[in-house]
């Protein structure tokens, strides 16, 4: 029988929902995860997109998974394994003079010894700042001005961590946080291709160009996983399957094809949820891994929330700009002057920073980029479970593709798809003839398939005004909400998106800490 007070419902079996559920079950809570899709994983799944061809349907590279989650939930014994780790990045040049980057090294025909030395210093400094964010990723953001002892300690720890950088690096940190990738990369490097490739780190998944504020912050967030880039064996779904299996071992019940339509209220407390078919499930605690707009505007309903809070959720910036391209290929693609081992690298099309900025410019006017930037992987080179023998899968994140396209995506999608293939063909001239099947997911498709309002990579822009104790908005930060018993645990909460699991883990800790402090009250 279900003990309502001990019963927790988690909305959504994305990787963060699964992580949160597992930690709550480990602490003795009775947990049910309700997932609208037919399989768990959210934006971290593997699925077939053409007969015999499988792909990581949104997230395709793993570089942020929280080591605590991996160890504490024993993901390696639950099935997590890799087909490739510590991948190199190759920045593609149309003339075949590519650059290969690994950790703090860069090599290529046109790279100077000055740029090679500058790369070491750039990576050292950015690595130091990313480590700072890495520590913050695993903390429940403190509340400013609450007068609470834990919040005061949390704020002091954050300030101390910045101070511990030392005077010189601290000044540099504050300076860099205030400018943009373009200016920083101009200071460090000469080679245009290197600058183009590095600038992509600051704009992937975001509504930003290299000259935009917050681009440095986004690059640091991406690096804050402090890990090499990896391909999970069997695609990104393997990460979610391992999490689902770890959660189930801890007693979590996962129900798929179970879309929640309403969070049920009893006064100012949650009382459970209602499903699409009318079934009601009672629970004393409801945790949502759905994005903030879906959670508060659709599932709770604006009429049940204060007008000021609803306005903030409406204004939360969450329109996506990244599309995803999947190609089923009849053989390995041939990129100009790229050998077989380089073909398996993370490949970038971002020839220089002005190219990336120009590609971004279109977004400001509701247009898709005519010459997009691409992050490409060919996972089937290492993993024959993804394609029939001798055939291959190409997976690419494509920017820029605004959610709110002026010409609407019904008309825009075929045009954009053609432009993406044209861009690819400049580097891999024969690719068009190798395509057996092509799938392009626009942010509107991503919204529909993964139920992410706006189709945004991070469930909402990652920016200093939507970060830490401001993420997604005040009063819904710290994984809480204005309603007693309703919590948040997805990418819309601190520290944001990427397959990391930190939001799910932090949320479980915040819920358990709050309940134990309530239990101690007279
Ligand atoms: C195109 C693209 C490429 C990306 N590439 C990468 C990458 O290479 N590497 C990386 O680390 N990250 C990448 N990301 C980001 C990453 O995929 C996400 O940030 C992350 O998966 C979010 O996880 P989550 O668990 O917080 O939310 P989600 O994965 O969105 O999970 C939320 C779950 O809630 C479910 N749900 C929503 N509403 C309801 C409801 N009413 N009832 C029941 N269930 C519901 C959804 O179906 C979903 O399963 C990419 C994202 C996109 C869009």
Coordinates of C-alpha atoms and ligand atoms in Angstrom, one line a residue:
X1 CA 0.0 0.0 0.0
X2 CA 1.2 3.5 -0.7
X3 CA 2.0 5.7 2.3
X4 CA 1.1 9.1 0.8
X5 CA 3.5 11.1 3.0
X6 CA 6.4 8.9 2.1
X7 CA 5.4 8.6 -1.6
X8 CA 7.2 10.8 -4.1
X9 CA 6.1 11.2 -7.7
X10 CA 8.8 12.3 -10.1
X11 CA 7.5 13.8 -13.3
X12 CA 9.7 12.7 -16.3
X13 CA 12.3 10.0 -16.6
X14 CA 14.9 12.2 -18.2
X15 CA 18.4 11.5 -16.8
X16 CA 17.9 14.1 -14.0
X17 CA 14.5 12.6 -13.0
X18 CA 16.1 9.2 -12.8
X19 CA 19.0 10.4 -10.7
X20 CA 16.7 12.3 -8.3
X21 CA 14.4 9.3 -8.0
X22 CA 17.4 7.0 -7.2
X23 CA 18.8 9.2 -4.5
X24 CA 15.3 9.6 -2.9
X25 CA 14.7 5.9 -2.9
X26 CA 18.2 5.3 -1.4
X27 CA 17.1 7.5 1.5
X28 CA 14.0 5.3 2.1
X29 CA 11.4 7.1 0.1
X30 CA 8.8 5.3 -2.0
X31 CA 9.3 6.7 -5.5
X32 CA 7.3 6.5 -8.7
X33 CA 8.6 8.0 -11.9
X34 CA 6.0 8.9 -14.5
X35 CA 7.3 9.4 -18.1
X36 CA 5.2 10.5 -21.0
X37 CA 7.4 8.9 -23.6
X38 CA 7.6 5.2 -24.4
X39 CA 11.1 4.9 -23.1
X40 CA 13.0 6.6 -20.3
X41 CA 15.9 9.0 -21.0
X42 CA 14.3 12.3 -22.2
X43 CA 16.9 14.1 -24.4
X44 CA 19.5 11.3 -23.5
X45 CA 18.2 8.4 -25.6
X46 CA 19.2 6.2 -28.5
X47 CA 16.5 5.5 -31.1
X48 CA 16.2 4.1 -34.6
X49 CA 15.7 6.9 -37.2
X50 CA 15.8 4.7 -40.3
X51 CA 15.6 0.9 -40.6
X52 CA 18.7 -0.6 -39.0
X53 CA 20.2 2.9 -38.1
X54 CA 20.3 4.1 -34.5
X55 CA 21.4 7.4 -33.1
X56 CA 21.6 9.5 -29.9
X57 CA 18.6 11.5 -30.8
X58 CA 19.5 14.8 -29.0
X59 CA 22.6 14.7 -26.7
X60 CA 25.3 12.8 -28.6
X61 CA 28.6 13.4 -26.7
X62 CA 29.1 12.7 -23.0
X63 CA 31.5 15.1 -21.2
X64 CA 29.8 16.3 -18.1
X65 CA 28.5 13.3 -16.3
X66 CA 28.9 14.0 -12.5
X67 CA 31.5 11.6 -11.1
X68 CA 29.5 11.4 -7.8
X69 CA 26.5 10.2 -9.7
X70 CA 28.5 7.7 -11.6
X71 CA 30.2 6.2 -8.5
X72 CA 27.3 6.5 -5.9
X73 CA 24.8 4.9 -8.3
X74 CA 27.4 2.3 -9.5
X75 CA 26.6 3.1 -13.1
X76 CA 29.5 1.1 -14.5
X77 CA 28.0 -2.1 -13.0
X78 CA 24.6 -1.0 -14.1
X79 CA 25.7 -1.1 -17.8
X80 CA 27.5 2.1 -18.6
X81 CA 30.3 1.6 -21.0
X82 CA 32.0 3.6 -23.7
X83 CA 32.9 3.0 -27.4
X84 CA 35.3 5.9 -27.3
X85 CA 36.8 8.1 -24.6
X86 CA 39.0 11.2 -24.5
X87 CA 38.1 12.1 -28.1
X88 CA 40.1 14.6 -30.0
X89 CA 38.4 17.6 -31.8
X90 CA 39.3 18.3 -35.4
X91 CA 38.4 21.8 -36.7
X92 CA 37.7 21.3 -40.4
X93 CA 39.2 23.5 -43.1
X94 CA 37.8 23.7 -46.6
X95 CA 41.3 23.4 -48.0
X96 CA 42.1 20.3 -46.0
X97 CA 44.5 22.1 -43.6
X98 CA 42.6 20.9 -40.5
X99 CA 43.6 21.5 -36.9
X100 CA 43.6 18.8 -34.3
X101 CA 43.0 19.7 -30.6
X102 CA 43.5 17.5 -27.6
X103 CA 43.4 18.8 -24.0
X104 CA 45.9 21.8 -24.1
X105 CA 47.6 20.9 -27.4
X106 CA 46.8 21.9 -31.0
X107 CA 48.4 20.7 -34.2
X108 CA 48.1 21.4 -37.8
X109 CA 50.0 22.7 -40.9
X110 CA 49.2 26.4 -40.3
X111 CA 49.5 26.6 -36.5
X112 CA 52.4 28.7 -35.1
X113 CA 54.5 27.9 -32.0
X114 CA 53.0 31.1 -30.4
X115 CA 49.5 29.7 -30.8
X116 CA 50.6 26.4 -29.4
X117 CA 52.0 28.1 -26.3
X118 CA 49.0 30.3 -26.0
X119 CA 46.7 27.2 -26.1
X120 CA 48.5 25.8 -23.0
X121 CA 47.9 29.1 -21.1
X122 CA 44.4 29.5 -22.3
X123 CA 43.4 25.9 -21.3
X124 CA 45.2 26.3 -17.9
X125 CA 43.3 29.5 -17.1
X126 CA 39.9 28.4 -18.4
X127 CA 40.5 25.0 -16.6
X128 CA 41.0 26.8 -13.3
X129 CA 37.8 28.8 -13.8
X130 CA 35.9 25.7 -14.9
X131 CA 37.0 23.9 -11.7
X132 CA 35.4 26.7 -9.7
X133 CA 32.1 26.2 -11.6
X134 CA 32.6 22.4 -11.2
X135 CA 32.5 22.8 -7.4
X136 CA 29.4 25.0 -7.6
X137 CA 27.7 22.5 -9.8
X138 CA 27.5 20.1 -6.9
X139 CA 26.1 22.7 -4.4
X140 CA 22.5 23.7 -3.7
X141 CA 22.6 27.4 -4.5
X142 CA 22.4 29.6 -1.4
X143 CA 19.5 32.1 -1.0
X144 CA 20.6 35.7 -0.8
X145 CA 19.5 37.7 2.2
X146 CA 17.5 34.8 3.8
X147 CA 19.4 35.2 7.2
X148 CA 19.6 31.4 7.2
X149 CA 22.9 30.0 8.5
X150 CA 23.4 27.4 5.7
X151 CA 22.7 30.1 3.0
X152 CA 25.3 32.5 4.6
X153 CA 27.9 29.7 4.7
X154 CA 27.0 28.8 1.1
X155 CA 27.5 32.4 0.0
X156 CA 30.8 32.7 1.9
X157 CA 32.1 29.5 0.3
X158 CA 31.3 30.8 -3.2
X159 CA 33.1 34.1 -2.4
X160 CA 36.0 32.3 -0.9
X161 CA 36.4 30.0 -3.9
X162 CA 36.7 33.0 -6.2
X163 CA 39.2 34.7 -3.7
X164 CA 41.2 31.5 -3.6
X165 CA 42.1 31.9 -7.3
X166 CA 44.7 34.4 -6.2
X167 CA 44.7 38.1 -7.0
X168 CA 45.8 37.8 -10.6
X169 CA 43.5 35.0 -11.7
X170 CA 40.6 36.4 -9.7
X171 CA 40.9 39.7 -11.6
X172 CA 41.1 37.8 -14.8
X173 CA 38.1 35.7 -13.9
X174 CA 35.9 38.8 -13.2
X175 CA 37.2 40.5 -16.4
X176 CA 36.6 37.5 -18.6
X177 CA 33.1 36.8 -17.1
X178 CA 32.2 40.3 -18.2
X179 CA 33.4 40.2 -21.8
X180 CA 32.9 37.6 -24.6
X181 CA 34.6 34.7 -26.4
X182 CA 35.5 36.9 -29.4
X183 CA 37.5 39.4 -27.4
X184 CA 39.3 36.7 -25.3
X185 CA 40.2 34.6 -28.3
X186 CA 41.5 37.6 -30.2
X187 CA 43.8 38.4 -27.2
X188 CA 45.2 34.8 -27.1
X189 CA 45.4 33.5 -30.7
X190 CA 46.2 34.4 -34.3
X191 CA 44.9 31.4 -36.2
X192 CA 41.4 32.1 -37.5
X193 CA 40.4 28.4 -37.7
X194 CA 41.5 27.8 -34.1
X195 CA 39.6 30.8 -32.9
X196 CA 36.5 29.7 -34.8
X197 CA 36.6 26.2 -33.3
X198 CA 37.2 27.5 -29.7
X199 CA 34.4 30.1 -30.0
X200 CA 31.9 27.3 -30.6
X201 CA 32.4 26.1 -27.0
X202 CA 30.7 29.3 -25.9
X203 CA 27.7 29.2 -28.2
X204 CA 26.7 25.6 -28.6
X205 CA 23.1 25.1 -27.4
X206 CA 22.7 28.8 -26.7
X207 CA 21.2 31.9 -28.3
X208 CA 24.7 33.5 -28.4
X209 CA 27.3 34.4 -30.9
X210 CA 31.0 34.7 -30.1
X211 CA 30.6 38.5 -29.5
X212 CA 27.6 38.0 -27.1
X213 CA 27.9 38.4 -23.3
X214 CA 27.6 35.2 -21.4
X215 CA 29.5 33.3 -24.1
X216 CA 32.5 32.9 -21.8
X217 CA 30.2 31.6 -19.1
X218 CA 28.7 29.0 -21.4
X219 CA 32.2 27.8 -22.5
X220 CA 33.1 27.4 -18.8
X221 CA 29.9 25.6 -18.1
X222 CA 30.7 23.1 -20.9
X223 CA 34.2 22.6 -19.5
X224 CA 33.0 22.3 -15.9
X225 CA 32.3 18.6 -16.4
X226 CA 36.1 18.4 -16.1
X227 CA 36.1 15.3 -18.3
X228 CA 37.2 14.2 -21.7
X229 CA 34.6 13.8 -24.4
X230 CA 33.2 10.3 -24.8
X231 CA 30.7 8.2 -26.8
X232 CA 28.7 5.8 -24.7
X233 CA 28.6 2.3 -26.3
X234 CA 25.1 1.9 -27.8
X235 CA 24.6 5.7 -27.8
X236 CA 23.4 8.1 -25.1
X237 CA 20.5 5.8 -24.2
X238 CA 23.0 3.6 -22.5
X239 CA 23.5 6.3 -19.8
X240 CA 19.8 6.6 -19.2
X241 CA 19.3 2.8 -19.2
X242 CA 22.1 2.4 -16.6
X243 CA 20.4 5.1 -14.5
X244 CA 17.0 3.5 -14.9
X245 CA 18.4 0.1 -13.9
X246 CA 20.3 1.6 -10.8
X247 CA 17.0 3.4 -9.8
X248 CA 14.9 0.2 -10.2
X249 CA 17.5 -1.7 -8.1
X250 CA 16.9 0.9 -5.3
X251 CA 13.1 0.2 -5.5
X252 CA 12.0 3.0 -7.9
X253 CA 9.0 2.2 -10.0
X254 CA 9.2 3.6 -13.5
X255 CA 6.0 3.9 -15.6
X256 CA 6.4 4.9 -19.2
X257 CA 3.6 6.2 -21.6
X258 CA 2.3 7.9 -18.4
X259 CA 1.9 11.6 -19.3
X260 CA 1.1 13.9 -16.3
X261 CA -1.5 16.5 -17.2
X262 CA -2.0 18.1 -13.8
X263 CA -0.3 18.6 -10.5
X264 CA -3.0 18.2 -7.9
X265 CA -3.3 20.7 -5.0
X266 CA -4.7 20.4 -1.5
X267 CA -4.7 24.1 -0.4
X268 CA -1.2 25.4 -0.8
X269 CA 0.3 21.8 -0.8
X270 CA 0.6 19.3 -3.6
X271 CA -1.5 16.2 -3.2
X272 CA -0.4 14.2 -6.2
X273 CA -0.8 14.2 -10.0
X274 CA -3.3 13.4 -12.6
X275 CA -2.4 11.4 -15.8
X276 CA -3.8 11.9 -19.3
X277 CA -6.2 9.0 -18.9
X278 CA -7.7 10.5 -15.8
X279 CA -5.8 8.3 -13.3
X280 CA -4.9 10.1 -10.1
X281 CA -1.8 9.3 -8.1
X282 CA -1.5 10.6 -4.5
X283 CA 1.9 11.7 -3.2
X284 CA 3.1 14.1 -0.5
X285 CA 6.0 15.2 -2.6
X286 CA 6.0 15.9 -6.4
X287 CA 9.4 16.5 -8.1
X288 CA 9.3 17.8 -11.7
X289 CA 12.1 17.2 -14.2
X290 CA 10.0 18.8 -16.9
X291 CA 11.1 22.3 -17.9
X292 CA 9.9 25.3 -15.8
X293 CA 7.3 26.6 -18.3
X294 CA 5.8 23.1 -18.7
X295 CA 5.8 22.6 -14.9
X296 CA 4.4 25.8 -13.7
X297 CA 2.2 27.0 -16.7
X298 CA 0.8 23.7 -17.9
X299 CA 0.9 21.3 -15.0
X300 CA 0.3 23.6 -12.0
X301 CA -1.5 26.3 -13.9
X302 CA -1.0 30.1 -13.8
X303 CA -4.3 30.5 -11.8
X304 CA -2.7 28.6 -8.9
X305 CA 0.4 30.8 -8.7
X306 CA 1.0 34.5 -7.8
X307 CA 0.9 36.9 -10.8
X308 CA 4.4 38.1 -10.2
X309 CA 5.8 34.6 -10.2
X310 CA 3.9 33.7 -13.4
X311 CA 5.3 36.7 -15.1
X312 CA 8.8 35.7 -14.3
X313 CA 8.2 32.2 -15.7
X314 CA 6.7 33.7 -18.8
X315 CA 9.8 35.9 -19.2
X316 CA 12.3 33.0 -18.6
X317 CA 14.2 32.8 -21.9
X318 CA 13.8 29.3 -23.3
X319 CA 13.6 29.3 -27.1
X320 CA 16.1 26.8 -28.5
X321 CA 18.5 27.5 -31.4
X322 CA 20.1 24.2 -32.0
X323 CA 18.9 21.6 -34.5
X324 CA 20.0 18.0 -34.8
X325 CA 20.9 16.3 -38.1
X326 CA 20.9 12.5 -38.5
X327 CA 22.2 10.9 -41.7
X328 CA 22.1 7.2 -42.6
X329 CA 25.1 6.7 -44.9
X330 CA 25.8 3.8 -47.3
X331 CA 29.5 4.0 -46.4
X332 CA 32.0 6.0 -44.4
X333 CA 31.9 9.7 -45.5
X334 CA 35.1 11.0 -47.1
X335 CA 36.1 14.4 -45.8
X336 CA 38.9 16.2 -47.7
X337 CA 42.3 15.3 -46.3
X338 CA 40.9 13.5 -43.2
X339 CA 42.3 10.1 -42.4
X340 CA 40.3 7.2 -41.0
X341 CA 41.3 7.9 -37.4
X342 CA 40.6 11.6 -37.6
X343 CA 37.1 10.8 -39.1
X344 CA 36.2 9.4 -35.6
X345 CA 37.1 12.7 -33.9
X346 CA 34.6 15.3 -32.8
X347 CA 34.5 17.3 -36.1
X348 CA 33.7 21.1 -36.1
X349 CA 32.6 23.3 -39.0
X350 CA 33.4 26.8 -37.7
X351 CA 36.1 28.2 -40.0
X352 CA 36.5 31.5 -38.2
X353 CA 34.8 33.6 -35.6
X354 CA 33.2 36.0 -38.1
X355 CA 31.7 33.0 -39.8
X356 CA 30.1 31.9 -36.5
X357 CA 28.9 35.4 -35.7
X358 CA 27.4 35.8 -39.2
X359 CA 25.7 32.4 -38.8
X360 CA 24.3 33.7 -35.5
X361 CA 23.1 37.1 -36.9
X362 CA 20.2 35.4 -38.7
X363 CA 18.7 34.3 -35.4
X364 CA 18.2 38.0 -34.4
X365 CA 15.8 38.4 -37.3
X366 CA 13.9 35.1 -37.0
X367 CA 15.9 33.4 -39.8
X368 CA 17.9 30.2 -39.8
X369 CA 21.5 30.4 -40.8
X370 CA 22.3 30.0 -44.5
X371 CA 25.8 28.7 -43.6
X372 CA 25.4 27.0 -40.3
X373 CA 28.1 25.8 -37.8
X374 CA 28.2 22.1 -37.0
X375 CA 29.4 19.7 -34.4
X376 CA 29.7 16.3 -36.0
X377 CA 30.2 12.7 -34.8
X378 CA 30.2 9.4 -36.7
X379 CA 29.6 7.1 -33.8
X380 CA 29.1 4.0 -35.9
X381 CA 32.9 4.0 -36.7
X382 CA 33.4 2.7 -33.1
X383 CA 30.1 1.0 -32.5
X384 CA 28.6 -1.5 -34.9
X385 CA 25.4 -1.7 -33.0
X386 CA 24.3 1.6 -34.6
X387 CA 24.3 0.7 -38.3
X388 CA 24.3 -2.3 -40.7
X389 CA 27.8 -3.6 -41.5
X390 CA 29.8 -1.2 -43.7
X391 CA 27.2 1.5 -43.4
X392 CA 27.3 4.5 -41.0
X393 CA 25.5 7.1 -39.0
X394 CA 26.4 10.8 -38.9
X395 CA 25.0 12.8 -36.0
X396 CA 25.4 16.6 -35.9
X397 CA 24.3 19.5 -33.8
X398 CA 23.5 22.4 -36.2
X399 CA 23.4 26.0 -35.3
X400 CA 21.6 28.4 -35.8
X401 CA 18.0 27.4 -36.0
X402 CA 15.6 29.6 -34.0
X403 CA 12.5 28.1 -32.5
X404 CA 10.5 31.1 -33.6
X405 CA 11.3 31.0 -37.4
X406 CA 9.7 33.9 -39.3
X407 CA 8.8 31.7 -42.3
X408 CA 7.7 28.9 -39.9
X409 CA 9.4 25.5 -39.8
X410 CA 7.0 23.7 -42.1
X411 CA 8.3 25.8 -45.0
X412 CA 11.8 26.4 -43.5
X413 CA 12.8 22.9 -42.7
X414 CA 13.4 21.6 -46.3
X415 CA 15.4 24.8 -47.2
X416 CA 17.5 24.6 -44.0
X417 CA 18.1 20.9 -44.5
X418 CA 19.4 21.6 -48.0
X419 CA 21.7 24.3 -46.7
X420 CA 23.1 22.1 -43.9
X421 CA 23.9 19.3 -46.5
X422 CA 25.4 22.0 -48.8
X423 CA 27.7 23.1 -45.9
X424 CA 28.7 19.5 -45.2
X425 CA 29.4 18.9 -48.9
X426 CA 32.0 21.7 -48.9
X427 CA 34.1 19.5 -46.6
X428 CA 32.9 16.1 -47.7
X429 CA 32.1 16.6 -51.4
X430 CA 30.6 13.1 -52.1
X431 CA 28.3 13.0 -49.1
X432 CA 25.1 13.8 -50.9
X433 CA 25.3 10.6 -52.9
X434 CA 25.9 8.5 -49.8
X435 CA 22.7 9.5 -48.0
X436 CA 20.2 6.7 -47.6
X437 CA 18.0 8.6 -45.1
X438 CA 18.1 12.1 -43.6
X439 CA 16.4 13.4 -40.4
X440 CA 16.6 17.0 -39.2
X441 CA 15.1 17.9 -35.8
X442 CA 14.3 21.6 -35.5
X443 CA 13.7 23.1 -32.0
X444 CA 10.0 22.7 -32.7
X445 CA 10.5 19.0 -33.4
X446 CA 12.7 18.8 -30.2
X447 CA 9.9 20.4 -28.2
X448 CA 7.4 17.9 -29.5
X449 CA 9.6 14.8 -29.3
X450 CA 11.2 15.5 -25.9
X451 CA 8.4 17.7 -24.4
X452 CA 10.8 20.5 -23.8
X453 CA 9.0 23.8 -24.1
X454 CA 10.9 25.9 -26.7
X455 CA 13.1 22.9 -27.5
X456 CA 16.1 24.4 -25.6
X457 CA 19.2 22.4 -24.9
X458 CA 19.3 23.7 -21.3
X459 CA 15.5 23.9 -20.7
X460 CA 16.3 27.7 -20.8
X461 CA 19.2 30.0 -21.6
X462 CA 22.3 29.6 -19.4
X463 CA 23.1 33.2 -18.5
X464 CA 24.3 35.0 -15.4
X465 CA 20.7 36.3 -14.8
X466 CA 19.4 32.7 -15.1
X467 CA 22.1 31.0 -13.1
X468 CA 22.5 29.5 -9.6
X469 CA 20.1 31.2 -7.1
X470 CA 18.4 32.9 -10.0
X471 CA 17.7 29.6 -12.0
X472 CA 15.1 29.3 -13.3
X473 CA 13.7 32.3 -11.4
X474 CA 13.8 33.4 -7.7
X475 CA 11.4 31.3 -5.6
X476 CA 11.8 28.3 -7.8
X477 CA 15.6 28.2 -7.3
X478 CA 17.1 25.8 -4.7
X479 CA 15.0 23.1 -6.4
X480 CA 11.9 24.4 -4.6
X481 CA 8.7 26.2 -5.7
X482 CA 6.1 28.5 -4.3
X483 CA 4.0 25.4 -3.5
X484 CA 4.7 23.2 -0.5
X485 CA 5.7 19.7 -1.6
X486 CA 6.5 20.7 -5.2
X487 CA 10.2 20.6 -6.3
X488 CA 12.2 20.9 -9.5
X489 CA 15.1 18.7 -10.6
X490 CA 15.7 19.1 -14.4
X491 CA 18.1 21.1 -16.5
X492 CA 16.0 24.3 -15.8
X493 CA 17.4 24.2 -12.3
X494 CA 21.0 24.8 -11.3
X495 CA 23.5 24.0 -12.8
X496 CA 21.7 23.8 -16.1
X497 CA 21.7 21.4 -19.0
X498 CA 24.0 18.7 -20.4
X499 CA 24.0 15.1 -19.4
X500 CA 25.4 15.5 -16.0
X501 CA 22.9 14.5 -13.3
X502 CA 23.9 17.2 -10.9
X503 CA 20.5 18.9 -10.9
X504 CA 18.8 15.6 -10.0
X505 CA 21.4 14.8 -7.3
X506 CA 21.3 18.3 -5.8
X507 CA 17.5 18.3 -5.8
X508 CA 17.3 15.0 -3.9
X509 CA 19.7 16.4 -1.3
X510 CA 17.7 19.7 -1.0
X511 CA 14.4 17.8 -0.6
X512 CA 15.8 15.5 2.1
X513 CA 17.5 18.4 3.9
X514 CA 14.2 20.4 3.9
X515 CA 12.2 17.5 5.2
X516 CA 14.6 16.6 7.9
X517 CA 14.7 20.3 9.1
X518 CA 10.8 20.3 9.0
X519 CA 10.8 17.1 11.0
X520 CA 13.0 18.7 13.7
X521 CA 10.6 21.6 14.2
X522 CA 8.5 21.5 17.4
Ligands
LIG1 C1 19.9 19.1 -30.0 C2 20.5 18.9 -28.6 C3 21.8 18.4 -28.5 C4 22.4 18.2 -27.3 N1 23.7 17.7 -27.2 C5 24.2 17.4 -26.0 C6 25.5 16.8 -25.9 O1 26.1 16.4 -26.9 N2 26.0 16.5 -24.7 C7 25.3 16.9 -23.5 O2 25.8 16.7 -22.4 N3 24.1 17.5 -23.6 C8 23.5 17.8 -24.8 N4 22.3 18.3 -24.9 C9 21.6 18.7 -23.6 C10 21.0 17.6 -22.9 O3 20.4 16.7 -23.8 C11 19.9 18.1 -21.9 O4 20.3 19.2 -21.2 C12 19.6 17.0 -20.9 O5 19.3 15.8 -21.5 C13 18.4 17.4 -20.0 O6 18.1 16.3 -19.1 P1 16.9 16.4 -18.1 O7 16.8 15.1 -17.4 O8 17.1 17.6 -17.2 O9 15.6 16.8 -19.0 P2 14.9 15.9 -20.2 O10 15.9 15.0 -20.8 O11 14.3 16.9 -21.0 O12 13.9 15.0 -19.5 C14 12.6 15.5 -19.0 C15 11.6 14.3 -19.2 O13 10.4 14.8 -18.7 C16 9.4 14.2 -19.5 N5 8.1 14.9 -19.4 C17 7.9 16.2 -19.7 N6 6.7 16.6 -19.4 C18 6.1 15.5 -18.9 C19 4.8 15.2 -18.4 N7 3.8 16.1 -18.5 N8 4.5 13.9 -18.0 C20 5.5 13.0 -17.9 N9 6.7 13.2 -18.4 C21 7.0 14.4 -18.9 C22 10.0 14.2 -20.9 O14 9.4 13.3 -21.8 C23 11.4 13.9 -20.6 O15 11.6 12.5 -20.7 C24 21.7 18.5 -26.1 C25 20.4 19.0 -26.2 C26 19.8 19.2 -27.4 C27 18.3 19.6 -27.5

